[in-house]
Tab-separated table of C-alpha atoms in Angstrom:
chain	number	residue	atom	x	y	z
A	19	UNK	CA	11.096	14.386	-10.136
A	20	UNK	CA	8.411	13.940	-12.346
A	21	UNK	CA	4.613	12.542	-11.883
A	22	UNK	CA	5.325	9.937	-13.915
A	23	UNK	CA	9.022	9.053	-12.162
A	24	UNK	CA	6.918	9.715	-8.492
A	25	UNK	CA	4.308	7.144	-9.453
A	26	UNK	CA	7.233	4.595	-10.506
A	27	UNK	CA	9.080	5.279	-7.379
A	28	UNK	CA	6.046	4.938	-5.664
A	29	UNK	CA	5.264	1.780	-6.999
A	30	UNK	CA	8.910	0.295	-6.208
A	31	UNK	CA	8.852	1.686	-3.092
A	32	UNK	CA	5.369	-0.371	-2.625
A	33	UNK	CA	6.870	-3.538	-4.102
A	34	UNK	CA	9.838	-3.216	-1.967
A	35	UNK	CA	8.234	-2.995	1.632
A	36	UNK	CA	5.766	-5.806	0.709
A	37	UNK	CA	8.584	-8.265	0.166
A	38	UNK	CA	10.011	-7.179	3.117
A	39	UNK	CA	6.360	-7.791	4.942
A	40	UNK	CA	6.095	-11.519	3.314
A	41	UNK	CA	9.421	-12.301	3.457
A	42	UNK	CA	8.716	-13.353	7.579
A	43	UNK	CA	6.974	-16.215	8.294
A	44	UNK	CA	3.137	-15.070	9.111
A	45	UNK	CA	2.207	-14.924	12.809
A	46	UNK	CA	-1.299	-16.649	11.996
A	47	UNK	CA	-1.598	-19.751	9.772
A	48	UNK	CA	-4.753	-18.525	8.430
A	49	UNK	CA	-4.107	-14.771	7.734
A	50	UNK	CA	-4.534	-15.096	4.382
A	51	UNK	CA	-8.316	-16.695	4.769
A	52	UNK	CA	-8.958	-13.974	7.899
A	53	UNK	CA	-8.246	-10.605	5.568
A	54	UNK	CA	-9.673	-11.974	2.054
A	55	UNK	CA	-8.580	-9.799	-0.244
A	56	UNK	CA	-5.491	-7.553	0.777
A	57	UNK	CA	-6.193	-3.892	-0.428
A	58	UNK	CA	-3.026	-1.507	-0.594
A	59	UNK	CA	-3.617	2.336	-0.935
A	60	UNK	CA	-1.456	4.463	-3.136
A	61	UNK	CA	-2.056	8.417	-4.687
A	62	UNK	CA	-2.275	8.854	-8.065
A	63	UNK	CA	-0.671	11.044	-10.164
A	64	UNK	CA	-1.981	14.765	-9.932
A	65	UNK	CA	-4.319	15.155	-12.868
A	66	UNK	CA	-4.260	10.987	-13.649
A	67	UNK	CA	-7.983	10.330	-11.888
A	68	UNK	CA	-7.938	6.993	-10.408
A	69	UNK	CA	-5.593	5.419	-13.344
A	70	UNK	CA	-1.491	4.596	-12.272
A	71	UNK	CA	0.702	3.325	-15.214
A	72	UNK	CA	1.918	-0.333	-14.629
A	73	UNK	CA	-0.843	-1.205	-12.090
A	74	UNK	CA	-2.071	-4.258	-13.458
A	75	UNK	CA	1.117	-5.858	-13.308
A	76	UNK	CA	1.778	-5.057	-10.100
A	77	UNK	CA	-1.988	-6.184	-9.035
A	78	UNK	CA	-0.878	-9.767	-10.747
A	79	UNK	CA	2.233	-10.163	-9.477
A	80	UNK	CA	1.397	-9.306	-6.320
A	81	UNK	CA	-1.966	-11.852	-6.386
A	82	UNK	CA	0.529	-14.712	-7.443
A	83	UNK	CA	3.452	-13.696	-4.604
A	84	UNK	CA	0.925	-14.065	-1.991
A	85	UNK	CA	-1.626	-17.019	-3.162
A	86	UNK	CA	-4.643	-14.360	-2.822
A	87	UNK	CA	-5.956	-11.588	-3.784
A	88	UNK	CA	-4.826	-8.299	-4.123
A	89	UNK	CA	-6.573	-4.719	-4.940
A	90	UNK	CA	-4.977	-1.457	-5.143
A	91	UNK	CA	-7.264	1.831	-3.879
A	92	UNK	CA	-6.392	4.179	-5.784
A	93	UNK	CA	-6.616	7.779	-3.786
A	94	UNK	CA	-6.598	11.194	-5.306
A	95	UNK	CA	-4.444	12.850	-2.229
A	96	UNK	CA	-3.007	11.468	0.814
A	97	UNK	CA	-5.426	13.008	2.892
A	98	UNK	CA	-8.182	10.502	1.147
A	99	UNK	CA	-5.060	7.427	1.778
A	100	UNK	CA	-5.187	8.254	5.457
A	101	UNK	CA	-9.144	8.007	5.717
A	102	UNK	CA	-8.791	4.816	3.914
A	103	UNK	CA	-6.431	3.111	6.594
A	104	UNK	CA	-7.827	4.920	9.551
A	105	UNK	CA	-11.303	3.621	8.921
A	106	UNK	CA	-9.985	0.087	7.725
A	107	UNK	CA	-10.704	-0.134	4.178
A	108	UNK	CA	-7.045	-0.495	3.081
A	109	UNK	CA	-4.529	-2.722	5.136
A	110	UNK	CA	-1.392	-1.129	3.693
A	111	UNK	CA	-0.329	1.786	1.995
A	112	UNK	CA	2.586	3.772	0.166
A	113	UNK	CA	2.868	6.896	2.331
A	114	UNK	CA	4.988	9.712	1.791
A	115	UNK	CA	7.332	10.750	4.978
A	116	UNK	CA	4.732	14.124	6.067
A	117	UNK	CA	1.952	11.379	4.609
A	118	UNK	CA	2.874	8.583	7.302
A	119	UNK	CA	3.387	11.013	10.136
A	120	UNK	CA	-0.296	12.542	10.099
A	121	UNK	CA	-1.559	9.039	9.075
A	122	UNK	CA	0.697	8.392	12.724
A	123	UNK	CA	-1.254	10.916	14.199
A	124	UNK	CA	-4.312	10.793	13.389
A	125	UNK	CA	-5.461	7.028	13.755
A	126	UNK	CA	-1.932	5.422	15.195
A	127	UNK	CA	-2.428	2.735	12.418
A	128	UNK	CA	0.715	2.299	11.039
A	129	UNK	CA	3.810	1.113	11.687
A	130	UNK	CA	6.808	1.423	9.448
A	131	UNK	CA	8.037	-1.612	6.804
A	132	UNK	CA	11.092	0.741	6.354
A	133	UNK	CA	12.740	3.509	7.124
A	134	UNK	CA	15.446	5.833	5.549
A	135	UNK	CA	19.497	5.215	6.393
A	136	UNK	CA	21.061	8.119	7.391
């Protein structure tokens, strides 16, 4: 696979496990008011800097799906996406499988959207 097809799959994957997250009914009325601005954490493309194609869009449609507003951090390896979430500057992000099980270990502060059928 490509960077270009990662970074698209990425992205899906992203779009996909937030619609699961929003499709439930929030636990707290005013979640939206208590985070501010939700911040999701993804890795570029090797040799892309802090850029990912198709970004913007997502950044709008995500703002408008959830009635606030949305950033992405863009990180330049997964080892800066795990620093990120550990120390609380991102509240979501697109992990790869090895990515989410150090992220597991090292802070426990994730929990999986999804998970792969077998």
């Amino acid at each position: 696979m490509g960077a270009r097809s990662a970074a698209s799959q990425a992205l899906r994957t992203c779009a996909a496990a937030l619609a699961v997250l929003f499709a439930a009914p929030p636990a707290h009325a005013d979640w939206r008011a208590d985070i501010g601005t939700f911040r999701i954490g993804i890795v570029a493309e090797p040799g892309g800097g802090n850029t990912v194609p198709g970004l913007a869009r997502l950044t709008d449609a995500y703002t408008n799906a959830l009635g606030m507003k949305v950033e992405f951090v863009v990180a330049r390896d997964y080892a800066a996406l795990i620093e990120a979430q550990a120390s609380g500057r991102i509240q979501y992000a697109v992990y790869s499988a090895l990515a989410y099980a150090t992220a597991s270990e090292r802070c426990g502060c994730v929990e999986p959207l999804v998970a792969p059928a077998t």
